[in-house]
Amino acid sequence: MIAEEFLSIAGLALRHHRGADSVTVTAVEPSPHGPLVRWSAPLLAVERERRADGPTTFLGPVPGPVLLTLLARVLACRWRDGAPRCPPDWAERLARRHRDVFGQGCFECGPGWRWLWEGAAELLQERGVPAGFRTSQAKEKFGSIRWYYDCSDDYEYTQSLVDGVELLSAYICEECGRPGRIRQGGWLRCLCPEHAGNRRIAGGA
């Protein structure tokens, strides 16, 4: 189940990355974080591309290995306590557990993205929360996450992690955390087939 979720989400999130077809799951192993997917992707670029345009430098897509590491941790969090469930007070619990990342916490989104926030917070804390880091807004917009933050350090890993959360959220159901797609029909929302009802996949999602 976990391996299938990993490959389903990764396949969509990486579909514009060269070398995405080299992604395989080698194992799902117990870990302190939960059941952790071990993966291999020998053809994915490790470094984030940069393109200079005068004084401005534009960053390319989030490196595939960053996305896969984040996704593996997200799914470990999701399956940590057995069958996934999200308590009604998930946002308060998450903010208390990761105060240095989310502050007082004000998550304007559904419970299915709880594990995305949690996995990213754990990885950021393990790497070291940058000086002055403060989440100013954590919300849904146009069917995916928008994570706005302030930071006094220019820390590329932090930006890649935040960008990775925003990208993966477009393929994870906002209601339950299963693989999903952004769907139209009223507000755009990322939903799995079970929660989609009659909503159709949005063009290009």
Coordinates of N, CA and C in Angstrom, one line a residue:
M1 N 0.8 -1.2 0.0 CA 0.0 0.0 0.0 C 0.9 1.3 0.0
I2 N 1.9 1.3 0.9 CA 2.7 2.5 1.0 C 3.5 2.7 -0.3
A3 N 4.1 1.6 -0.8 CA 4.9 1.6 -2.0 C 4.0 2.1 -3.2
E4 N 2.8 1.6 -3.2 CA 1.9 2.0 -4.3 C 1.6 3.5 -4.3
E5 N 1.3 4.0 -3.1 CA 1.0 5.4 -2.9 C 2.3 6.2 -3.3
F6 N 3.4 5.8 -2.9 CA 4.7 6.5 -3.2 C 4.9 6.6 -4.7
L7 N 4.7 5.5 -5.4 CA 5.0 5.5 -6.8 C 3.9 6.3 -7.6
S8 N 2.7 6.2 -7.1 CA 1.6 7.0 -7.7 C 1.8 8.5 -7.7
I9 N 2.1 9.0 -6.5 CA 2.3 10.4 -6.3 C 3.6 10.8 -6.9
A10 N 4.7 10.1 -6.8 CA 6.0 10.4 -7.4 C 5.9 10.5 -8.9
G11 N 5.1 9.5 -9.5 CA 5.0 9.5 -11.0 C 4.4 10.8 -11.5
L12 N 3.4 11.3 -10.8 CA 2.8 12.6 -11.2 C 3.6 13.8 -10.9
A13 N 4.2 13.8 -9.7 CA 5.0 15.0 -9.3 C 6.3 15.1 -10.1
L14 N 6.8 14.0 -10.6 CA 8.1 14.1 -11.3 C 7.9 13.9 -12.9
R15 N 6.7 14.1 -13.3 CA 6.5 13.7 -14.8 C 7.2 14.7 -15.7
H16 N 7.6 15.8 -15.2 CA 8.4 16.7 -16.1 C 9.9 16.7 -15.8
H17 N 10.3 15.8 -14.9 CA 11.7 15.7 -14.6 C 12.4 14.6 -15.5
R18 N 13.5 15.0 -16.0 CA 14.3 14.0 -16.8 C 14.8 12.9 -15.8
G19 N 14.7 11.7 -16.2 CA 15.1 10.6 -15.4 C 14.1 10.0 -14.4
A20 N 12.8 10.6 -14.5 CA 11.8 10.1 -13.6 C 11.4 8.6 -13.8
D21 N 11.7 8.1 -15.0 CA 11.4 6.7 -15.2 C 12.4 5.8 -14.6
S22 N 13.4 6.3 -13.9 CA 14.3 5.5 -13.2 C 14.0 5.3 -11.7
V23 N 12.9 5.9 -11.3 CA 12.5 5.8 -9.9 C 11.9 4.4 -9.6
T24 N 12.5 3.7 -8.6 CA 12.0 2.4 -8.1 C 11.9 2.4 -6.6
V25 N 11.1 1.6 -6.1 CA 11.1 1.4 -4.6 C 11.9 0.1 -4.3
T26 N 12.9 0.2 -3.5 CA 13.7 -0.9 -3.1 C 13.3 -1.6 -1.9
A27 N 12.6 -0.9 -1.0 CA 12.2 -1.5 0.3 C 11.2 -0.6 1.0
V28 N 10.5 -1.1 1.9 CA 9.8 -0.3 2.9 C 10.2 -0.8 4.3
E29 N 10.9 0.0 5.0 CA 11.5 -0.4 6.3 C 11.0 0.3 7.5
P30 N 11.0 -0.4 8.6 CA 10.6 0.3 9.9 C 11.7 1.4 10.2
S31 N 11.2 2.5 10.7 CA 12.1 3.5 11.2 C 11.5 4.3 12.3
P32 N 12.2 5.1 13.0 CA 11.7 5.9 14.1 C 10.6 6.9 13.6
H33 N 10.5 7.1 12.3 CA 9.6 8.1 11.7 C 8.3 7.4 11.3
G34 N 8.3 6.0 11.2 CA 7.2 5.3 10.6 C 7.8 4.4 9.5
P35 N 7.0 3.7 8.8 CA 7.4 2.8 7.7 C 8.0 3.7 6.6
L36 N 9.3 3.5 6.3 CA 10.0 4.5 5.4 C 10.3 3.8 4.1
V37 N 9.8 4.4 3.0 CA 10.1 3.9 1.7 C 11.6 4.2 1.3
R38 N 12.3 3.2 0.9 CA 13.6 3.3 0.4 C 13.5 3.3 -1.1
W39 N 14.1 4.2 -1.8 CA 13.9 4.3 -3.2 C 15.3 4.5 -3.9
S40 N 15.2 4.3 -5.2 CA 16.4 4.5 -6.1 C 16.0 5.3 -7.3
A41 N 16.8 6.3 -7.7 CA 16.5 7.1 -8.9 C 17.8 7.6 -9.5
P42 N 18.5 6.7 -10.1 CA 19.9 7.0 -10.5 C 20.0 8.1 -11.6
L43 N 18.9 8.3 -12.3 CA 19.0 9.3 -13.5 C 18.4 10.7 -13.2
L44 N 17.9 10.9 -11.9 CA 17.4 12.2 -11.6 C 18.5 13.1 -11.2
A45 N 18.4 14.4 -11.6 CA 19.4 15.4 -11.3 C 19.3 15.7 -9.8
V46 N 20.5 15.8 -9.2 CA 20.6 16.1 -7.8 C 20.5 17.6 -7.5
E47 N 21.1 18.4 -8.3 CA 21.2 19.8 -8.1 C 20.1 20.6 -8.7
R48 N 19.7 21.7 -8.1 CA 18.6 22.5 -8.7 C 19.2 23.4 -9.7
E49 N 18.6 23.4 -10.9 CA 19.1 24.2 -12.0 C 18.9 25.7 -11.7
R50 N 19.8 26.5 -12.2 CA 19.7 28.0 -12.1 C 19.8 28.6 -13.4
R51 N 19.0 29.7 -13.6 CA 19.1 30.4 -14.9 C 19.2 31.9 -14.6
A52 N 20.3 32.5 -15.0 CA 20.4 34.0 -14.8 C 19.8 34.8 -15.9
D53 N 19.1 35.8 -15.5 CA 18.5 36.8 -16.4 C 18.8 38.2 -15.9
G54 N 20.0 38.7 -16.3 CA 20.5 40.0 -15.8 C 20.8 39.8 -14.3
P55 N 20.4 40.7 -13.4 CA 20.7 40.5 -12.0 C 19.9 39.5 -11.3
T56 N 18.9 38.9 -11.9 CA 18.0 38.0 -11.3 C 18.3 36.5 -11.7
T57 N 18.3 35.7 -10.7 CA 18.6 34.2 -10.9 C 17.3 33.5 -10.6
F58 N 16.9 32.7 -11.6 CA 15.7 31.9 -11.5 C 16.0 30.4 -11.2
L59 N 15.3 29.9 -10.2 CA 15.6 28.5 -9.9 C 14.7 27.6 -10.7
G60 N 15.2 26.4 -11.1 CA 14.5 25.4 -11.8 C 13.6 24.6 -10.9
P61 N 13.1 23.5 -11.4 CA 12.2 22.7 -10.6 C 13.0 22.1 -9.3
V62 N 12.2 21.8 -8.3 CA 12.8 21.1 -7.1 C 13.5 19.8 -7.6
P63 N 14.7 19.6 -7.1 CA 15.4 18.4 -7.5 C 14.6 17.1 -7.1
G64 N 14.5 16.2 -8.0 CA 13.8 14.9 -7.8 C 14.1 14.3 -6.4
P65 N 15.4 14.1 -6.1 CA 15.7 13.5 -4.8 C 15.2 14.2 -3.6
V66 N 15.1 15.5 -3.7 CA 14.4 16.3 -2.5 C 13.0 15.9 -2.5
L67 N 12.3 15.9 -3.6 CA 10.9 15.5 -3.6 C 10.6 14.1 -3.1
L68 N 11.5 13.2 -3.5 CA 11.3 11.8 -3.1 C 11.6 11.6 -1.6
T69 N 12.6 12.3 -1.1 CA 12.9 12.2 0.3 C 11.8 12.7 1.1
L70 N 11.2 13.9 0.7 CA 10.1 14.5 1.4 C 8.9 13.5 1.3
L71 N 8.6 13.0 0.1 CA 7.4 12.1 0.0 C 7.6 10.9 0.9
A72 N 8.7 10.3 0.9 CA 9.0 9.1 1.8 C 8.7 9.4 3.2
R73 N 9.1 10.6 3.7 CA 8.9 11.0 5.1 C 7.4 11.3 5.3
V74 N 6.7 11.9 4.4 CA 5.3 12.2 4.5 C 4.5 10.9 4.7
L75 N 4.8 9.9 3.8 CA 4.1 8.7 3.9 C 4.4 7.9 5.2
A76 N 5.7 8.1 5.7 CA 6.0 7.4 7.0 C 5.2 8.1 8.1
C77 N 5.0 9.4 8.1 CA 4.2 10.0 9.1 C 2.7 9.6 8.9
R78 N 2.3 9.4 7.7 CA 0.9 9.0 7.5 C 0.6 7.6 8.0
W79 N 1.5 6.7 7.9 CA 1.3 5.3 8.3 C 2.0 5.0 9.6
R80 N 2.4 6.0 10.3 CA 3.2 5.8 11.6 C 2.4 5.0 12.6
D81 N 1.2 5.3 12.8 CA 0.4 4.6 13.8 C -0.6 3.6 13.3
G82 N -0.3 3.0 12.2 CA -1.2 2.0 11.6 C -2.1 2.7 10.5
A83 N -3.3 2.3 10.4 CA -4.2 2.9 9.4 C -4.3 4.4 9.6
P84 N -4.1 5.2 8.5 CA -4.1 6.6 8.7 C -5.4 7.1 9.2
R85 N -5.3 8.0 10.2 CA -6.5 8.7 10.7 C -6.0 10.1 11.2
C86 N -6.9 11.1 11.1 CA -6.5 12.5 11.4 C -7.5 13.0 12.5
P87 N -7.1 13.2 13.7 CA -8.0 13.7 14.7 C -8.5 15.1 14.4
P88 N -9.6 15.5 15.0 CA -10.2 16.8 14.7 C -9.3 18.0 15.0
D89 N -8.4 17.8 16.1 CA -7.6 18.8 16.5 C -6.1 18.7 15.9
W90 N -6.0 18.1 14.7 CA -4.7 17.9 14.1 C -3.9 19.1 14.0
A91 N -4.5 20.3 13.7 CA -3.8 21.5 13.5 C -3.1 22.0 14.8
E92 N -3.9 21.9 15.9 CA -3.3 22.4 17.1 C -2.2 21.4 17.6
R93 N -2.4 20.1 17.4 CA -1.3 19.2 17.8 C 0.0 19.4 17.0
L94 N -0.2 19.7 15.7 CA 0.9 19.9 14.8 C 1.7 21.2 15.2
A95 N 0.9 22.2 15.5 CA 1.6 23.5 15.9 C 2.3 23.3 17.2
R96 N 1.8 22.6 18.1 CA 2.4 22.4 19.4 C 3.7 21.6 19.2
R97 N 3.7 20.6 18.4 CA 4.8 19.7 18.2 C 6.0 20.4 17.4
H98 N 5.6 21.3 16.5 CA 6.6 21.9 15.7 C 6.5 23.5 15.8
R99 N 6.5 24.0 17.0 CA 6.4 25.4 17.3 C 7.4 26.2 16.6
D100 N 8.7 25.7 16.5 CA 9.7 26.5 15.9 C 9.6 26.6 14.4
V101 N 8.7 25.8 13.8 CA 8.5 25.9 12.3 C 7.2 26.6 12.0
F102 N 6.1 26.3 12.8 CA 4.8 26.9 12.5 C 4.3 27.9 13.4
G103 N 5.1 28.3 14.5 CA 4.6 29.3 15.4 C 3.3 28.8 16.1
Q104 N 2.4 29.7 16.1 CA 1.1 29.4 16.8 C 0.2 28.5 15.9
G105 N 0.6 28.4 14.6 CA -0.1 27.5 13.7 C -1.5 28.1 13.3
C106 N -1.7 28.1 12.0 CA -3.0 28.5 11.5 C -3.1 27.9 10.1
F107 N -3.5 26.7 10.1 CA -3.5 25.9 8.8 C -4.9 26.1 8.1
E108 N -4.9 26.7 7.0 CA -6.2 27.0 6.3 C -6.3 26.0 5.2
C109 N -6.5 24.7 5.6 CA -6.6 23.6 4.6 C -7.2 22.4 5.3
G110 N -7.4 21.4 4.5 CA -8.1 20.2 5.0 C -7.1 19.3 5.7
P111 N -7.6 18.2 6.4 CA -6.8 17.4 7.2 C -5.9 16.4 6.4
G112 N -6.2 16.2 5.2 CA -5.3 15.2 4.4 C -3.9 15.7 4.2
W113 N -3.7 17.0 4.3 CA -2.4 17.6 4.1 C -1.6 17.6 5.4
R114 N -2.2 17.2 6.5 CA -1.5 17.2 7.8 C -0.1 16.6 7.7
W115 N 0.0 15.4 7.0 CA 1.2 14.7 7.0 C 2.3 15.3 6.1
L116 N 1.8 16.1 5.1 CA 2.8 16.9 4.4 C 3.5 17.9 5.2
W117 N 2.7 18.7 6.0 CA 3.2 19.7 6.9 C 4.2 19.0 7.9
E118 N 3.7 17.8 8.5 CA 4.5 17.2 9.5 C 5.8 16.7 9.0
G119 N 5.8 16.0 7.8 CA 7.0 15.5 7.2 C 8.0 16.6 6.9
A120 N 7.5 17.7 6.4 CA 8.4 18.8 6.0 C 9.0 19.4 7.3
A121 N 8.2 19.5 8.3 CA 8.7 20.1 9.6 C 9.8 19.2 10.2
E122 N 9.6 17.9 10.2 CA 10.6 17.0 10.7 C 11.9 17.1 9.9
L123 N 11.8 17.2 8.6 CA 13.1 17.3 7.8 C 13.8 18.6 8.1
L124 N 13.0 19.7 8.2 CA 13.6 21.0 8.4 C 14.3 21.1 9.8
Q125 N 13.6 20.5 10.8 CA 14.2 20.5 12.1 C 15.5 19.6 12.2
E126 N 15.5 18.5 11.4 CA 16.7 17.7 11.4 C 17.9 18.4 10.7
R127 N 17.6 19.1 9.7 CA 18.6 19.9 9.0 C 19.0 21.1 9.8
G128 N 18.1 21.6 10.6 CA 18.4 22.8 11.3 C 17.5 24.0 10.8
V129 N 16.5 24.4 11.7 CA 15.6 25.5 11.3 C 16.4 26.8 11.1
P130 N 16.4 27.4 10.0 CA 17.2 28.6 9.8 C 16.9 29.7 10.7
A131 N 17.9 30.6 11.0 CA 17.7 31.7 11.8 C 16.6 32.6 11.3
G132 N 15.7 33.0 12.2 CA 14.6 33.9 11.8 C 13.5 33.3 11.1
F133 N 13.5 32.0 11.0 CA 12.4 31.3 10.2 C 11.1 31.5 11.0
R134 N 10.1 31.9 10.2 CA 8.7 32.1 10.7 C 7.7 31.8 9.6
T135 N 6.8 30.9 9.9 CA 5.7 30.7 8.9 C 4.6 31.8 9.1
S136 N 4.4 32.5 8.0 CA 3.4 33.6 8.1 C 2.0 33.2 7.7
Q137 N 2.0 32.2 6.8 CA 0.7 31.7 6.3 C 0.9 30.2 5.8
A138 N -0.1 29.4 6.1 CA -0.1 28.0 5.6 C -1.5 27.7 5.1
K139 N -1.7 27.7 3.8 CA -3.0 27.7 3.3 C -3.2 26.9 2.0
E140 N -4.4 26.7 1.6 CA -4.7 26.2 0.3 C -5.1 27.3 -0.6
K141 N -4.6 27.2 -1.9 CA -5.0 28.2 -2.9 C -4.9 27.5 -4.3
F142 N -6.0 27.6 -5.0 CA -6.1 27.0 -6.3 C -5.8 25.5 -6.3
G143 N -6.2 24.8 -5.2 CA -6.1 23.4 -5.2 C -4.8 22.8 -4.6
S144 N -3.8 23.7 -4.2 CA -2.6 23.2 -3.7 C -2.1 24.1 -2.5
I145 N -1.1 23.7 -1.8 CA -0.6 24.4 -0.7 C 0.2 25.7 -1.1
R146 N 0.0 26.7 -0.3 CA 0.9 27.9 -0.4 C 1.5 28.1 1.0
W147 N 2.8 28.0 1.1 CA 3.5 28.1 2.4 C 4.3 29.4 2.3
Y148 N 3.8 30.4 3.0 CA 4.5 31.7 3.1 C 5.4 31.8 4.4
Y149 N 6.6 32.2 4.2 CA 7.5 32.2 5.4 C 8.4 33.4 5.3
D150 N 9.0 33.8 6.4 CA 10.1 34.8 6.5 C 11.3 34.1 7.1
C151 N 12.5 34.5 6.6 CA 13.7 33.8 7.0 C 14.8 34.8 6.8
S152 N 15.7 35.0 7.9 CA 16.8 35.9 7.8 C 18.0 35.3 7.1
D153 N 18.0 33.9 7.0 CA 19.1 33.2 6.3 C 18.6 32.9 4.8
D154 N 19.5 33.0 3.9 CA 19.3 32.6 2.5 C 19.6 31.1 2.4
Y155 N 18.7 30.2 2.6 CA 19.0 28.8 2.8 C 18.2 28.0 1.7
E156 N 19.0 27.6 0.7 CA 18.3 27.0 -0.5 C 17.6 25.7 -0.1
Y157 N 18.1 24.9 0.8 CA 17.3 23.7 1.2 C 15.9 24.1 1.7
T158 N 15.8 25.1 2.5 CA 14.5 25.5 3.0 C 13.6 25.8 1.9
Q159 N 14.0 26.6 0.9 CA 13.2 27.0 -0.2 C 12.8 25.7 -1.1
S160 N 13.7 24.8 -1.2 CA 13.4 23.6 -2.0 C 12.4 22.8 -1.3
L161 N 12.5 22.7 0.1 CA 11.6 21.9 0.9 C 10.2 22.5 0.8
V162 N 10.1 23.8 0.9 CA 8.8 24.5 0.8 C 8.2 24.3 -0.6
D163 N 9.0 24.5 -1.6 CA 8.5 24.3 -3.0 C 8.1 22.9 -3.2
G164 N 8.8 21.9 -2.5 CA 8.4 20.5 -2.6 C 7.1 20.2 -2.0
V165 N 6.8 20.8 -0.8 CA 5.5 20.7 -0.2 C 4.4 21.2 -1.1
E166 N 4.6 22.4 -1.7 CA 3.6 23.0 -2.5 C 3.3 22.1 -3.8
L167 N 4.4 21.6 -4.3 CA 4.2 20.7 -5.5 C 3.5 19.4 -5.2
L168 N 4.0 18.7 -4.1 CA 3.4 17.4 -3.8 C 1.9 17.6 -3.4
S169 N 1.5 18.7 -2.8 CA 0.1 18.9 -2.4 C -0.8 18.8 -3.6
A170 N -0.3 19.0 -4.8 CA -1.2 19.0 -6.0 C -1.5 17.5 -6.4
Y171 N -0.9 16.6 -5.7 CA -1.2 15.2 -6.0 C -1.5 14.3 -4.7
I172 N -1.9 15.0 -3.7 CA -2.3 14.4 -2.4 C -3.6 14.9 -2.0
C173 N -4.6 14.0 -1.7 CA -5.9 14.4 -1.4 C -6.0 15.3 -0.2
E174 N -6.6 16.5 -0.3 CA -6.7 17.4 0.9 C -7.6 16.9 2.0
E175 N -8.4 15.9 1.7 CA -9.3 15.4 2.7 C -8.8 14.2 3.4
C176 N -8.0 13.3 2.7 CA -7.6 12.0 3.4 C -6.1 11.7 3.3
G177 N -5.4 12.3 2.4 CA -4.0 12.1 2.2 C -3.6 11.0 1.2
R178 N -4.6 10.4 0.6 CA -4.3 9.4 -0.5 C -3.9 10.2 -1.8
P179 N -3.4 9.5 -2.8 CA -3.1 10.1 -4.0 C -4.3 10.8 -4.6
G180 N -4.1 12.0 -5.1 CA -5.2 12.8 -5.6 C -4.8 13.6 -6.8
R181 N -5.8 14.3 -7.4 CA -5.5 15.2 -8.5 C -6.3 16.5 -8.3
I182 N -5.8 17.6 -8.8 CA -6.6 18.9 -8.7 C -7.8 18.7 -9.6
R183 N -9.0 19.0 -9.1 CA -10.3 18.8 -9.8 C -11.1 20.1 -9.8
Q184 N -11.8 20.3 -10.9 CA -12.7 21.5 -11.0 C -14.1 21.1 -10.7
G185 N -14.9 22.1 -10.4 CA -16.3 21.9 -10.0 C -16.5 22.7 -8.8
G186 N -16.8 24.0 -8.9 CA -16.7 24.9 -7.8 C -15.2 25.3 -7.6
W187 N -14.8 25.4 -6.3 CA -13.4 25.7 -6.1 C -12.5 24.6 -6.5
L188 N -11.3 24.9 -7.1 CA -10.4 23.9 -7.4 C -9.9 23.2 -6.1
R189 N -9.9 21.9 -6.1 CA -9.4 21.2 -4.9 C -8.7 19.9 -5.4
C190 N -7.7 19.5 -4.6 CA -7.0 18.3 -4.9 C -7.7 17.2 -4.1
L191 N -8.3 16.2 -4.8 CA -9.1 15.2 -4.2 C -8.8 13.8 -4.8
C192 N -8.9 12.8 -4.0 CA -8.8 11.4 -4.5 C -10.2 11.0 -5.2
P193 N -10.2 9.9 -5.9 CA -11.5 9.6 -6.5 C -12.7 9.4 -5.5
E194 N -12.4 8.9 -4.3 CA -13.4 8.7 -3.3 C -14.1 10.0 -2.9
H195 N -13.3 11.1 -2.8 CA -13.8 12.3 -2.3 C -14.1 13.3 -3.4
A196 N -13.9 12.9 -4.6 CA -14.1 13.8 -5.8 C -15.5 14.0 -6.2
G197 N -16.3 12.9 -5.9 CA -17.7 13.0 -6.4 C -17.7 13.1 -7.9
N198 N -18.4 14.1 -8.4 CA -18.6 14.3 -9.9 C -17.5 15.3 -10.4
R199 N -16.6 15.7 -9.6 CA -15.6 16.7 -10.1 C -14.7 16.0 -11.1
R200 N -14.3 16.8 -12.1 CA -13.4 16.3 -13.1 C -12.0 16.8 -12.9
I201 N -11.0 16.0 -13.3 CA -9.6 16.5 -13.2 C -9.5 17.8 -14.0
A202 N -8.9 18.8 -13.4 CA -8.7 20.1 -14.1 C -7.6 19.9 -15.2
G203 N -7.8 20.6 -16.3 CA -6.9 20.5 -17.4 C -5.5 20.8 -17.1
G204 N -4.6 19.9 -17.4 CA -3.2 20.1 -17.2 C -2.7 19.8 -15.8
A205 N -3.6 19.3 -14.9 CA -3.2 19.1 -13.5 C -2.5 17.7 -13.5

